[in-house]
Coordinates of C-alpha atoms in Angstrom, one line a residue:
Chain A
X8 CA 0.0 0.0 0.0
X9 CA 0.9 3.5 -0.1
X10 CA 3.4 5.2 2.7
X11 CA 5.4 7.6 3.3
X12 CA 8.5 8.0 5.4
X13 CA 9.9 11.4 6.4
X14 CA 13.0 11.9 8.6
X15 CA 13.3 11.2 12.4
X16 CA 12.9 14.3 14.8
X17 CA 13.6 16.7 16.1
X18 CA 15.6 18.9 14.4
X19 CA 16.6 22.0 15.6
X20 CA 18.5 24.6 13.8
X21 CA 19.8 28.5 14.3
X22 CA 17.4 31.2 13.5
X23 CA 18.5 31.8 9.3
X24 CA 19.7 28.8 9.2
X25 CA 19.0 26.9 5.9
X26 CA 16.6 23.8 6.5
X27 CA 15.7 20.4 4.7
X28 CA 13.9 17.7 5.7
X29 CA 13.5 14.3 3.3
X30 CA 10.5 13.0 2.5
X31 CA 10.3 9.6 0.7
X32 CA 7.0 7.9 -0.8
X33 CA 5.7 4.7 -2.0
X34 CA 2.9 4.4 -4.3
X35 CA 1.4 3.5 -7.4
X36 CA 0.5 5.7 -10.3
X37 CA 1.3 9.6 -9.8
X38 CA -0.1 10.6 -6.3
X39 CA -0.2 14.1 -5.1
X40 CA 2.2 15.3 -2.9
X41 CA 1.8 17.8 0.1
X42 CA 2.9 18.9 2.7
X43 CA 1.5 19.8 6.2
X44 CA 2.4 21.8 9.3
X45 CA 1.1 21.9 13.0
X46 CA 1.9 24.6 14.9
X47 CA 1.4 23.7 19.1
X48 CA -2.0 23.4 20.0
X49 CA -3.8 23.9 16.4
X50 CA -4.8 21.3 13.4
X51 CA -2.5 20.7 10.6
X52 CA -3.2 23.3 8.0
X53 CA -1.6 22.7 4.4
X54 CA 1.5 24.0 3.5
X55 CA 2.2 23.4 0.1
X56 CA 1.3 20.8 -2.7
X57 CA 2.0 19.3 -6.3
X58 CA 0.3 17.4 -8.1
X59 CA 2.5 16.1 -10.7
X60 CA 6.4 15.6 -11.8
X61 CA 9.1 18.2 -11.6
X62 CA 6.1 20.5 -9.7
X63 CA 7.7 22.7 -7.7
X64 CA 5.2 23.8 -4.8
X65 CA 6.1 27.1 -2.6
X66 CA 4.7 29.2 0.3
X67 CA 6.0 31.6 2.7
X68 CA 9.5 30.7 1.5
X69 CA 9.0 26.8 1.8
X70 CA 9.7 24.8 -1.3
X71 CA 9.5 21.4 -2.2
X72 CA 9.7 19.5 -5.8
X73 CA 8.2 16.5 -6.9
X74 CA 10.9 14.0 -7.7
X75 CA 9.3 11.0 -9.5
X76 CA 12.6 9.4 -10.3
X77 CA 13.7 9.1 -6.8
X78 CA 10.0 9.5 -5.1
X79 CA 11.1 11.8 -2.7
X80 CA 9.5 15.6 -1.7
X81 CA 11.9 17.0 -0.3
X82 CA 10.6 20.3 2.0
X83 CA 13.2 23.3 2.1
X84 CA 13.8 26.8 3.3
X85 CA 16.4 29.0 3.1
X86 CA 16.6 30.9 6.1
X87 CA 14.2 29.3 8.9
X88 CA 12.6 31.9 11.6
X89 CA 11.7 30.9 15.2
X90 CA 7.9 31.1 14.2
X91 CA 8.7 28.0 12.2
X92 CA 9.2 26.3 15.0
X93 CA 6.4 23.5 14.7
X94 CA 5.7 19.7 13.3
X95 CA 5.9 19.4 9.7
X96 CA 4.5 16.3 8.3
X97 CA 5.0 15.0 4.5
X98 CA 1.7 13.1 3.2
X99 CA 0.3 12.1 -0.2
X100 CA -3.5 11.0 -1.9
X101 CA -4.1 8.1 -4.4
X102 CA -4.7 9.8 -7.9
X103 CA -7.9 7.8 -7.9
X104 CA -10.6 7.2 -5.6
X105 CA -11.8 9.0 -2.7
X106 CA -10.0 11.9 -0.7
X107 CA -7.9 9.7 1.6
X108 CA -4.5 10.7 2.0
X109 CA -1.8 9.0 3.9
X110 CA 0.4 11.0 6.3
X111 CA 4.0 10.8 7.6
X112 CA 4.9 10.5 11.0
X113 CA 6.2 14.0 11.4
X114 CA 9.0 16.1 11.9
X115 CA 9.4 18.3 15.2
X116 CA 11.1 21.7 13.8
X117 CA 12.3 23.7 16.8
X118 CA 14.1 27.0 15.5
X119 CA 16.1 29.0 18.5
X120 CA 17.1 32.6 18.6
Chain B
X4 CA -15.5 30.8 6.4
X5 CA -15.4 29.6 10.0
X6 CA -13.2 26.4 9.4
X7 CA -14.1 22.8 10.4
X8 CA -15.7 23.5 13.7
X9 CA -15.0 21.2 16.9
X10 CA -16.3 21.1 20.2
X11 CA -15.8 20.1 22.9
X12 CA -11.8 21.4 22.9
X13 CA -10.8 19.7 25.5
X14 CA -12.4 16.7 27.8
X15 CA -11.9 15.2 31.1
X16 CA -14.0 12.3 31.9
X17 CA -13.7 9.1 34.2
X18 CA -13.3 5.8 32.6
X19 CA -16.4 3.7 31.8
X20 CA -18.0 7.0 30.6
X21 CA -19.3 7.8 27.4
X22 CA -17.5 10.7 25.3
X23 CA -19.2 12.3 22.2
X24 CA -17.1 14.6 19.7
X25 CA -18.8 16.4 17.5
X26 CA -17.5 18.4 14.2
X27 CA -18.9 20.9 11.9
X28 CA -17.6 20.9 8.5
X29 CA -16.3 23.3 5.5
X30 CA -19.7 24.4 4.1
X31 CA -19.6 22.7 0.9
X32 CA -16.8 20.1 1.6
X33 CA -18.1 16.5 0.6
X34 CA -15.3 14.6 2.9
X35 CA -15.5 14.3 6.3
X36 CA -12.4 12.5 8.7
X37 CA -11.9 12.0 11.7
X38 CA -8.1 11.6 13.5
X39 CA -6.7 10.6 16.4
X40 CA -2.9 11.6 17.6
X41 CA -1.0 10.5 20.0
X42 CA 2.7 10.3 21.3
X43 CA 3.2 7.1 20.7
X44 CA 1.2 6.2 17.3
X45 CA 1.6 9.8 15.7
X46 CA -1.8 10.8 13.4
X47 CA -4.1 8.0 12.6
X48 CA -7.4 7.8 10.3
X49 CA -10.2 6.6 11.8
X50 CA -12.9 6.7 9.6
X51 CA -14.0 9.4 6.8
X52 CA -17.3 9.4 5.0
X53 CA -18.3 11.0 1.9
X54 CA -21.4 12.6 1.2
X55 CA -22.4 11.2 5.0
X56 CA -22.1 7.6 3.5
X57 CA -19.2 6.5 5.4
X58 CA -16.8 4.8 3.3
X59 CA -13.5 3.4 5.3
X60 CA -13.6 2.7 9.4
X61 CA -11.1 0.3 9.0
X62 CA -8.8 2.3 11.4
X63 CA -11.7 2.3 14.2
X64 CA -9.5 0.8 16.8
X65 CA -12.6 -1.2 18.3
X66 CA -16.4 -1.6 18.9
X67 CA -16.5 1.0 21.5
X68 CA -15.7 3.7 19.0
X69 CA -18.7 5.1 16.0
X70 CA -19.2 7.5 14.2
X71 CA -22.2 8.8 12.7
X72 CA -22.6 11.8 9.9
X73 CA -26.2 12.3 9.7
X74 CA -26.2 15.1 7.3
X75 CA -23.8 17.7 5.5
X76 CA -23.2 19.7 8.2
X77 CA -22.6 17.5 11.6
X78 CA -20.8 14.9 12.5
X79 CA -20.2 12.9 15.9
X80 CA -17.5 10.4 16.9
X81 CA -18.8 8.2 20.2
X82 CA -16.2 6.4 22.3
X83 CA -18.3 4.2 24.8
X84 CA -17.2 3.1 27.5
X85 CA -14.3 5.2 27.3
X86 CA -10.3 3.8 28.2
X87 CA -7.6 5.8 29.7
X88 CA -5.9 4.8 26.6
X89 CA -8.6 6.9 24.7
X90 CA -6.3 9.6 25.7
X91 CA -5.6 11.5 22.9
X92 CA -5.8 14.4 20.6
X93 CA -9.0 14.0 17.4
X94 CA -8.7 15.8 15.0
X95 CA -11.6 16.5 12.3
X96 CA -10.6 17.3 8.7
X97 CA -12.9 18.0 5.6
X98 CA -12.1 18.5 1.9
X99 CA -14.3 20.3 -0.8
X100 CA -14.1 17.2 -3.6
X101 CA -12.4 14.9 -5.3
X102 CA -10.0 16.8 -7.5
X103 CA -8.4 18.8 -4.6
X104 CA -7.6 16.3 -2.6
X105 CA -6.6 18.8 0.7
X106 CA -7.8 18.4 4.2
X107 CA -8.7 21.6 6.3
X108 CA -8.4 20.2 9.8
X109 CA -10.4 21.2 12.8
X110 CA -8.4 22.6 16.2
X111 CA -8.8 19.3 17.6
X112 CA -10.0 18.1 21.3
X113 CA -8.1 16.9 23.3
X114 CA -9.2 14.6 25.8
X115 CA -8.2 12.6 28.6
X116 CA -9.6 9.7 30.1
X117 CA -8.7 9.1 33.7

């Protein structure tokens, strides 16, 4: 079935610092990628997405590209801030079907002054 | 828009008791799911339901939990009789249709079971 493995937590970086965290994925066909974060106490709330190879998706200075050839989505930033300080998870939806979309376990960000 | 609405946000009840979450949707959205996360087993899928015809519970953990949707706008999730290993934060998450494939998740309640 579908999954998705991001890297272990947590990681913790100096404010302007640049940041990556992998994101791998196994499925079949051409899922949609996203990415999610949760900031303490709150929901997840969507980041960025793409839908299809070579994508690049961006917001608030996060970028990630859909890499077919090595299934991986990649999240990156070049200068991290301490309000980034939160979980960011890496998820992605079957192209068919219903709405279900299958999370990562989640990466703890913490971002210190 | 509001947002997916949740209430309550946070619960403390005794075990053996009954606990109802409820959730509001998106206006619009034809998904509905419901999450739990915890520590120890990160953000699972419990059950989602489209057009209030539920369509996967496979990740109910057991009998004690349903979940019921019985129209557009409400949804509940029952856990009785509640276990301190309830404990947990559920999240409620809707999406518009098919094509977009993003969730808008709820705040959440957290609840403890003691």
């Amino acid at each position: 079935g579908d999954s998705v493995t991001q890297m272990e937590g947590p990681v913790t970086l100096s404010e302007e610092a640049f940041l990556t965290i992998n994101c791998t994925y196994t499925a079949t066909g051409y899922p949609s990628l996203f990415w999610y974060v949760q900031y303490p106490g709150e929901g997840l709330q969507l980041l960025l997405k793409a839908t299809k190879a070579d994508d690049k998706g961006s917001n608030k200075g996060f970028e990630a590209t859909y890499r077919k050839e090595t299934t991986s989505f990649h999240l990156e930033k070049g200068s991290v801030q301490v309000s980034d300080s939160a979980v960011y998870f890496c998820a992605l939806s079957d192209p068919g079907g219903y709405q279900k979309v299958t999370f990562g376990t989640g990466t703890k960000l913490q971002v210190i002054p | 828009d509001a947002g997916v609405i949740q209430s309550p946000r946070h619960e403390v009840t005794e075990m053996g008791q009954e606990v109802t979450l409820r959730c509001k949707p998106i206006s619009g959205h034809d998904y509905l799911f419901w999450y739990r996360q915890t520590m120890m087993r990160g953000l699972e899928l419990l059950i989602y339901f489209n057009n209030n015809v539920p369509i996967d519970d496979s990740g109910m953990p057991e009998d004690r939990f349903s979940a019921k949707m019985p129209n557009a706008s409400f949804s509940t999730l029952k856990i009785q009789p509640s276990e301190p290993r309830d404990s947990a934060v559920y999240f409620c998450a809707s999406s518009p249709d098919r094509g977009s494939k993003t969730q808008y998740f709820g705040p959440g309640t957290r609840l403890l079971v003691l």
